[in-house]
Amino acid sequence: MLHANLESWNAVLRIIDENGDLLCWTKQLCPAGEWNIFGIYGVATFVKWICVFLGFRVIMQAKKRYVLVAFSALSVFLMYYYGGLTLHMLHAIGHRDRSNVGELLQSYYTNTRELTLGSDVPTLSLKERKLARESIYKSRKCRMETCFDFNRCRKGFKVYIYPSSETDPISASYSKILTSIRESQYYTANPEEACLFVPSVDTLDRDFRSSEYVHNIKEKIERLPYWNIHGKNHIIFNLYFGSWPEYEEDLGFDINQAILAQASFPQQFFRTKFDISLPLFGKTLPQKGGARGDLQANNFPVQRKYLLAFKGKRYLTGIGSDSRNALYHIHNGKDIILLTTCKHGQDWQKHKDARCDKDNAEYDRYDYQILLHNSTFCLTPRGRRLGSFRFLESLQAACVPVLLSNGWELPFSEVIDWNTAVIMGDERLLLQIPSIVRSIGPEQVLTLRQQTQIYWDRYFSSVEKIVLTTLEIIKDRVELHNSREMFAWNHPPGGLLINPLFNRHRAAFPFYTLHEGALPSEKFTAVILAKTPIISISAPIMRLMSNVANSNYAAKVVIIWQVGKPLPPKNRWPDLPVPLAVVESDPKELSTRFGNYDVIETDAVLSLDENAKLSTDEVDFAFSVWRTFPDRIVGYPARSHYWDEANEQWGYSSKWTNEYSLVLTGAAFYHKYYNYLFTHTLPQVLRDLVNSASNCDDLLMNFLVAHATHMPPIKVTQKKQYHEVMTGQDNSHQVQDVEDFFVRQRCIQDFTRVFGYMPLMRSRMRLDPLLFKDQVSNLRKRYRQIELINPKPRTL
């Protein structure tokens, strides 16, 4: 009987060990200095052994049982005192980390990979498996304060990409990620100044059945020069993990203290304020730019043809099958269209059920794109993994996602308030979904749909935006004192275009000034670009300076001197009623015209070419319009872009038409924050294009503002006698310099290529002083000189 009890005891220990409850139960199996029973979990396990053992010894006498209990209690005390028993704060009692199922279930993992890949997987000993599991468990507690080296970021937030190996193929999606980082303002080729490191090894697809699966990744990652065992300050990008049938979170290596940027992120494994949850995106998602969302304006009626729709695979077996197999319960074929098909996979007929034929026939009746773009709500159930391609597709189509994916950490949830754009469903309460969506009124539906467009356009329409959002979130953690507030992430133009280094006050940004109830700047700074020497006091720039300075709203006149010759003496400059400042600039650096200069102290900037012809009244009127639209370019000379069907490219037009998309900065107002964006966030390649062409700086500023606002500029009425543009840059009907015109054509094409899309928007609105805001009689008196052929200069 004693032998039988010992055999039972050993069997129980084997069961406990296989379930992962027992890590090191003798000092011989534990690493030096780490002998413990791993806290509360270990104590519970030890008590469980005692109870099981006592259960098998029911025939023992009462006195002997009491002695055994006392001996067991003494053993616990001795192990606590001498073994260093520590009480760990567990994420959840009974939680078992399955992030390395291939190591915990080594026999299954080895056999599967050998059959599938024909590769040798080293067999780990019991001790090695236990140590690996313990190490992974500890990494689950990582936070920026404990697992990130902030000292590496003293030189700024820079990102280094390891050199690529010719033997390791890189998928198209991972290539887009690496390209986006290299083209960003944070990239550095010097690892010594890097704050963050990105492996060139493709870690996106860790499904070993995939053709893009990278073998021996553990060795390749650990050989990275700066990995240093723990992987601090590294970021790992991953879209797919695990494989059929369980799809466990197995990457094939231990991320340790590296930041994991992963799609389909389970909440139980997500390290808050450390990891990044990504959206699941397909290979067709463009590297930059991306298609605009479907809701370009307030579409009415708000309710579309279908209330709720879904079309996708039905999993007959395995993980993810429960939710999709039950969708037919709420499908009514009228306003709720939920379609599934069994036709996927090579052996689907082996598992087909009684509903497959009917489901397949119904599935083929509907076109997915028509269904998607004609539905108010789009059901987004989990796939094999928690994420689904339907999520981004719904956002783009302005179809409000209804999520059925319990335990999913939503993309960029650290900064995005998803409650404003999606409906959170529960897989266990599927039958309640129809009543939930029916209870949502038209006003709330419109609000939800508008928010889906903000998130899609700003963070998800391209791989570049996904990557930059990831980097900006990490940068905000590193530079916590300069981090963005949640408001900026969830309101246009979004966190990628709001830099707190410019100003910590929300109202200081042109997009939020009126929203915050603040008044725009009451003064402006005139910035005049000088490119020709000043020969006499009667030069056009002198008259322009006088007209601008005589405005009651002028605070300062700034001359950007790009002449290449010494400045004129002070007695050659006019005596102005406002301060005059001169900034010398390299004539070859035309992009410095929009530099972030400290001498510009007002929010409003009046940008002028030296040969612009503006009266004081024209300046005042344009400024009054800008104060109503502080986030737009407001000015006089207008141009447009067009699509050249013959050459299949964008073109530039200087024709005098009713429609425009550009207001040239030779005579225009804009907010000084755009100078900050122009200097610090625009890719260097764009500024290089402007400098090499010695042209197109005004076009680039229009591209930038349109990219930020998704709105056109505003044209104001110019003098009647001006049949041509107010700046002498080019004519309306006939281009004096043909070469200059073709340079601007090429600039339009180059800018579109770098931005990845055409941000310019057309408009037909023109604001006239006769009808703007005030009564007609008063307005005509106020801006009377705009209508005069030869206006007299105003004097103070």
Coordinates of N, CA, C and O in Angstrom, one line a residue, residues 285-385:
L285 N -2.4 47.8 -47.8 CA -2.3 49.2 -47.2 C -1.1 49.9 -47.7 O 0.0 49.4 -47.6
P286 N -1.3 51.1 -48.2 CA -0.1 51.8 -48.8 C 0.9 52.3 -47.7 O 0.5 52.4 -46.6
Q287 N 2.1 52.5 -48.2 CA 3.1 52.9 -47.2 C 2.9 54.3 -46.7 O 3.1 54.5 -45.5
K288 N 2.4 55.2 -47.5 CA 2.1 56.5 -47.1 C 0.9 57.0 -47.8 O 0.4 56.5 -48.8
G289 N 0.4 58.2 -47.3 CA -0.8 58.7 -47.9 C -2.1 58.0 -47.5 O -2.6 58.1 -46.4
G290 N -2.5 57.1 -48.4 CA -3.7 56.3 -48.1 C -5.0 57.0 -48.6 O -5.1 58.2 -48.7
A291 N -6.0 56.2 -48.8 CA -7.3 56.7 -49.3 C -8.0 57.4 -48.2 O -7.9 57.1 -47.0
R292 N -8.7 58.5 -48.6 CA -9.6 59.2 -47.6 C -10.8 58.4 -47.2 O -11.2 57.5 -47.9
G293 N -11.3 58.7 -46.0 CA -12.5 58.0 -45.6 C -13.7 58.4 -46.4 O -13.7 59.4 -47.2
D294 N -14.8 57.6 -46.3 CA -15.9 57.8 -47.2 C -16.8 59.0 -46.8 O -17.5 59.5 -47.6
L295 N -16.7 59.4 -45.5 CA -17.5 60.5 -45.1 C -16.8 61.8 -45.3 O -16.2 62.4 -44.4
Q296 N -16.9 62.3 -46.5 CA -16.2 63.6 -46.8 C -17.0 64.8 -46.3 O -16.4 65.9 -46.1
A297 N -18.3 64.6 -46.1 CA -19.1 65.7 -45.5 C -20.2 65.0 -44.7 O -20.2 63.8 -44.5
N298 N -21.1 65.8 -44.1 CA -22.2 65.3 -43.3 C -23.2 64.6 -44.3 O -24.0 65.3 -44.9
N299 N -23.1 63.3 -44.4 CA -24.0 62.6 -45.3 C -25.4 62.4 -44.7 O -25.5 62.0 -43.5
F300 N -26.3 62.7 -45.5 CA -27.7 62.5 -45.0 C -28.5 61.8 -46.1 O -28.2 62.0 -47.3
P301 N -29.4 60.9 -45.8 CA -29.8 60.5 -44.4 C -28.7 59.8 -43.6 O -27.8 59.1 -44.3
V302 N -28.7 59.9 -42.3 CA -27.7 59.3 -41.5 C -27.8 57.7 -41.6 O -26.8 57.0 -41.7
Q303 N -29.0 57.2 -41.5 CA -29.2 55.8 -41.5 C -29.1 55.3 -43.0 O -29.7 55.8 -43.9
R304 N -28.2 54.3 -43.2 CA -28.0 53.7 -44.5 C -29.0 52.6 -44.7 O -29.8 52.3 -43.9
K305 N -28.9 52.0 -45.9 CA -29.8 51.0 -46.3 C -29.9 49.8 -45.3 O -31.0 49.3 -45.0
Y306 N -28.7 49.4 -44.8 CA -28.7 48.2 -43.9 C -28.3 48.8 -42.5 O -27.5 49.7 -42.4
L307 N -28.9 48.2 -41.5 CA -28.6 48.7 -40.1 C -27.3 48.0 -39.7 O -26.4 48.7 -39.1
L308 N -27.2 46.7 -39.9 CA -26.0 46.0 -39.4 C -25.6 45.0 -40.4 O -26.5 44.2 -40.9
A309 N -24.3 44.9 -40.7 CA -23.9 43.9 -41.7 C -22.5 43.3 -41.4 O -21.7 43.9 -40.6
F310 N -22.3 42.1 -41.9 CA -21.0 41.4 -41.9 C -21.0 40.4 -42.9 O -22.0 39.7 -43.3
K311 N -19.8 40.2 -43.5 CA -19.6 39.2 -44.5 C -18.2 38.6 -44.3 O -17.2 39.4 -44.4
G312 N -18.1 37.3 -44.0 CA -16.7 36.8 -43.8 C -16.8 35.3 -43.6 O -17.8 34.6 -43.8
K313 N -15.6 34.7 -43.2 CA -15.5 33.3 -43.0 C -16.2 32.8 -41.7 O -16.4 33.5 -40.8
R314 N -16.7 31.6 -41.8 CA -17.2 30.9 -40.6 C -16.3 29.7 -40.3 O -16.0 28.9 -41.1
Y315 N -15.8 29.7 -39.1 CA -14.9 28.7 -38.6 C -15.6 27.5 -38.1 O -16.3 27.6 -37.1
L316 N -15.5 26.4 -38.7 CA -16.3 25.2 -38.3 C -15.7 24.6 -37.1 O -16.4 23.9 -36.3
T317 N -14.4 24.7 -36.9 CA -13.7 24.1 -35.7 C -12.6 25.1 -35.2 O -12.3 26.0 -36.0
G318 N -12.2 24.9 -34.0 CA -11.1 25.6 -33.5 C -11.5 26.9 -32.9 O -12.6 27.3 -32.8
I319 N -10.4 27.7 -32.5 CA -10.6 28.9 -31.9 C -11.3 30.0 -32.8 O -11.0 30.0 -34.0
G320 N -12.1 30.8 -32.2 CA -12.8 31.8 -33.0 C -14.1 31.4 -33.7 O -14.7 32.1 -34.3
S321 N -14.4 30.1 -33.5 CA -15.6 29.6 -34.2 C -16.9 29.9 -33.5 O -17.9 30.0 -34.1
D322 N -16.9 30.0 -32.2 CA -18.1 30.2 -31.4 C -18.9 31.4 -31.9 O -20.1 31.3 -32.1
S323 N -18.3 32.6 -32.0 CA -19.0 33.8 -32.3 C -19.5 33.8 -33.7 O -20.7 34.1 -33.9
R324 N -18.7 33.4 -34.7 CA -19.2 33.5 -36.1 C -20.2 32.4 -36.4 O -21.1 32.6 -37.2
N325 N -20.1 31.2 -35.7 CA -21.1 30.2 -36.0 C -22.5 30.5 -35.4 O -23.5 29.9 -35.8
A326 N -22.6 31.5 -34.6 CA -23.9 31.9 -34.0 C -24.5 33.1 -34.6 O -25.6 33.5 -34.2
L327 N -23.8 33.7 -35.6 CA -24.4 34.9 -36.2 C -25.7 34.7 -36.9 O -26.5 35.6 -37.0
Y328 N -26.0 33.5 -37.4 CA -27.2 33.2 -38.1 C -28.5 33.5 -37.2 O -29.6 33.7 -37.7
H329 N -28.3 33.5 -35.9 CA -29.4 33.7 -35.0 C -30.0 35.1 -35.1 O -31.1 35.3 -34.8
I330 N -29.1 36.1 -35.4 CA -29.6 37.5 -35.5 C -29.7 38.0 -37.0 O -30.1 39.1 -37.2
H331 N -29.3 37.2 -37.9 CA -29.5 37.6 -39.3 C -31.0 37.4 -39.7 O -31.6 36.4 -39.5
N332 N -31.5 38.6 -40.3 CA -32.9 38.5 -40.7 C -33.1 38.7 -42.2 O -34.3 38.7 -42.6
G333 N -32.0 38.9 -42.9 CA -32.2 39.1 -44.4 C -32.8 40.4 -44.8 O -33.0 40.6 -46.0
K334 N -33.1 41.3 -43.9 CA -33.7 42.6 -44.3 C -32.7 43.7 -44.0 O -32.0 44.2 -44.8
D335 N -32.8 44.2 -42.7 CA -31.9 45.3 -42.4 C -30.6 44.8 -41.6 O -29.7 45.5 -41.3
I336 N -30.6 43.5 -41.2 CA -29.5 42.9 -40.5 C -29.0 41.8 -41.4 O -29.6 40.7 -41.5
I337 N -27.8 42.0 -42.1 CA -27.3 41.0 -43.0 C -26.0 40.5 -42.5 O -25.0 41.2 -42.5
L338 N -26.0 39.3 -42.0 CA -24.8 38.7 -41.4 C -24.5 37.4 -42.2 O -25.2 36.4 -42.1
L339 N -23.5 37.5 -43.1 CA -23.2 36.4 -44.0 C -21.9 35.7 -43.7 O -20.9 36.4 -43.4
T340 N -21.9 34.4 -43.7 CA -20.7 33.6 -43.4 C -20.6 32.5 -44.5 O -21.6 32.0 -45.0
T341 N -19.4 32.1 -44.7 CA -19.2 31.0 -45.7 C -18.2 29.9 -45.1 O -17.3 30.3 -44.3
C342 N -18.5 28.7 -45.4 CA -17.6 27.6 -45.0 C -16.5 27.3 -46.0 O -15.6 26.6 -45.7
K343 N -16.6 28.0 -47.1 CA -15.6 27.7 -48.2 C -14.3 28.4 -48.0 O -14.0 29.4 -48.6
H344 N -13.5 27.8 -47.1 CA -12.1 28.3 -47.0 C -11.3 27.2 -46.3 O -11.8 26.4 -45.6
G345 N -10.1 27.1 -46.7 CA -9.3 26.0 -46.3 C -9.4 24.8 -47.2 O -10.4 24.7 -48.0
Q346 N -8.4 24.0 -47.2 CA -8.4 22.8 -48.2 C -9.4 21.7 -47.8 O -9.9 21.0 -48.6
D347 N -9.6 21.6 -46.5 CA -10.4 20.5 -46.0 C -11.8 20.9 -45.4 O -12.2 20.3 -44.5
W348 N -12.3 22.0 -45.9 CA -13.5 22.5 -45.2 C -14.7 21.5 -45.4 O -15.6 21.5 -44.5
Q349 N -14.7 20.8 -46.5 CA -15.9 19.8 -46.6 C -15.8 18.7 -45.6 O -16.9 18.1 -45.4
K350 N -14.7 18.4 -45.1 CA -14.6 17.4 -44.0 C -15.3 17.8 -42.8 O -15.8 16.9 -42.0
H351 N -15.4 19.1 -42.6 CA -16.0 19.6 -41.3 C -17.4 20.3 -41.6 O -18.0 20.8 -40.6
K352 N -17.9 20.3 -42.8 CA -19.1 21.0 -43.1 C -20.3 20.5 -42.3 O -20.4 19.3 -42.0
D353 N -21.2 21.4 -41.9 CA -22.3 21.0 -41.1 C -23.6 21.2 -42.0 O -23.5 21.6 -43.2
A354 N -24.7 21.1 -41.4 CA -26.0 21.1 -42.1 C -26.3 22.5 -42.6 O -27.1 22.6 -43.6
R355 N -25.7 23.6 -42.1 CA -26.0 24.9 -42.5 C -25.1 25.4 -43.6 O -25.3 26.5 -44.2
C356 N -24.0 24.7 -43.9 CA -23.0 25.2 -44.8 C -23.5 25.6 -46.2 O -23.3 26.6 -46.8
D357 N -24.3 24.7 -46.8 CA -24.8 24.9 -48.2 C -25.7 26.1 -48.2 O -25.6 26.9 -49.2
K358 N -26.6 26.3 -47.3 CA -27.5 27.4 -47.2 C -26.6 28.7 -47.0 O -26.9 29.8 -47.6
D359 N -25.7 28.7 -46.1 CA -24.9 29.8 -45.8 C -24.0 30.2 -47.0 O -23.9 31.4 -47.3
N360 N -23.5 29.3 -47.7 CA -22.7 29.6 -48.8 C -23.5 30.2 -50.0 O -23.0 31.1 -50.6
A361 N -24.7 29.7 -50.2 CA -25.5 30.3 -51.2 C -25.9 31.7 -50.9 O -25.9 32.6 -51.7
E362 N -26.3 32.0 -49.6 CA -26.7 33.3 -49.2 C -25.4 34.3 -49.3 O -25.6 35.5 -49.6
Y363 N -24.3 33.8 -48.9 CA -23.0 34.5 -49.0 C -22.7 35.1 -50.4 O -22.3 36.2 -50.5
D364 N -23.0 34.3 -51.4 CA -22.6 34.6 -52.7 C -23.6 35.7 -53.3 O -23.3 36.2 -54.4
R365 N -24.7 35.9 -52.7 CA -25.7 36.9 -53.2 C -25.3 38.3 -53.0 O -25.8 39.2 -53.8
Y366 N -24.4 38.6 -52.1 CA -24.1 40.0 -51.8 C -22.7 40.3 -52.1 O -21.8 39.5 -51.9
D367 N -22.5 41.5 -52.6 CA -21.1 42.0 -52.9 C -20.6 42.7 -51.6 O -21.3 43.5 -51.0
Y368 N -19.4 42.4 -51.2 CA -18.9 42.8 -49.9 C -18.8 44.4 -49.8 O -19.2 45.0 -48.8
Q369 N -18.2 45.0 -50.9 CA -18.0 46.4 -50.9 C -19.3 47.2 -50.8 O -19.5 48.2 -50.1
I370 N -20.3 46.7 -51.6 CA -21.6 47.4 -51.6 C -22.3 47.2 -50.2 O -22.8 48.2 -49.7
L371 N -22.1 46.1 -49.6 CA -22.7 45.9 -48.3 C -22.0 46.8 -47.2 O -22.6 47.4 -46.4
L372 N -20.6 46.9 -47.3 CA -19.9 47.6 -46.4 C -20.2 49.1 -46.4 O -20.4 49.8 -45.4
H373 N -20.3 49.7 -47.6 CA -20.5 51.1 -47.8 C -22.0 51.5 -47.7 O -22.3 52.7 -47.9
N374 N -22.9 50.5 -47.5 CA -24.3 50.9 -47.4 C -24.9 50.4 -46.1 O -26.1 50.2 -45.9
S375 N -24.0 50.2 -45.1 CA -24.4 49.8 -43.7 C -24.1 50.9 -42.7 O -23.1 51.5 -42.8
T376 N -25.0 51.1 -41.8 CA -24.8 52.0 -40.7 C -23.8 51.5 -39.7 O -22.9 52.2 -39.2
F377 N -24.0 50.2 -39.3 CA -23.1 49.5 -38.4 C -22.5 48.3 -39.0 O -23.2 47.6 -39.8
C378 N -21.2 48.0 -38.7 CA -20.5 46.9 -39.3 C -20.1 46.0 -38.1 O -19.3 46.4 -37.3
L379 N -20.6 44.8 -38.1 CA -20.2 43.8 -37.1 C -18.7 43.4 -37.3 O -18.3 43.1 -38.4
T380 N -17.9 43.4 -36.2 CA -16.5 43.1 -36.3 C -16.2 42.0 -35.3 O -15.7 42.3 -34.2
P381 N -16.5 40.8 -35.6 CA -16.2 39.7 -34.7 C -14.8 39.3 -34.8 O -14.1 39.5 -35.8
R382 N -14.3 38.7 -33.8 CA -12.9 38.2 -33.8 C -12.7 37.1 -34.9 O -13.6 36.4 -35.3
G383 N -11.5 37.0 -35.4 CA -11.1 36.0 -36.3 C -10.5 34.9 -35.5 O -10.8 34.6 -34.4
R384 N -9.5 34.2 -36.1 CA -8.7 33.2 -35.4 C -8.0 33.9 -34.3 O -7.8 33.3 -33.2
R385 N -7.5 35.1 -34.5 CA -6.9 35.9 -33.5 C -7.9 37.0 -33.1 O -9.0 37.1 -33.8

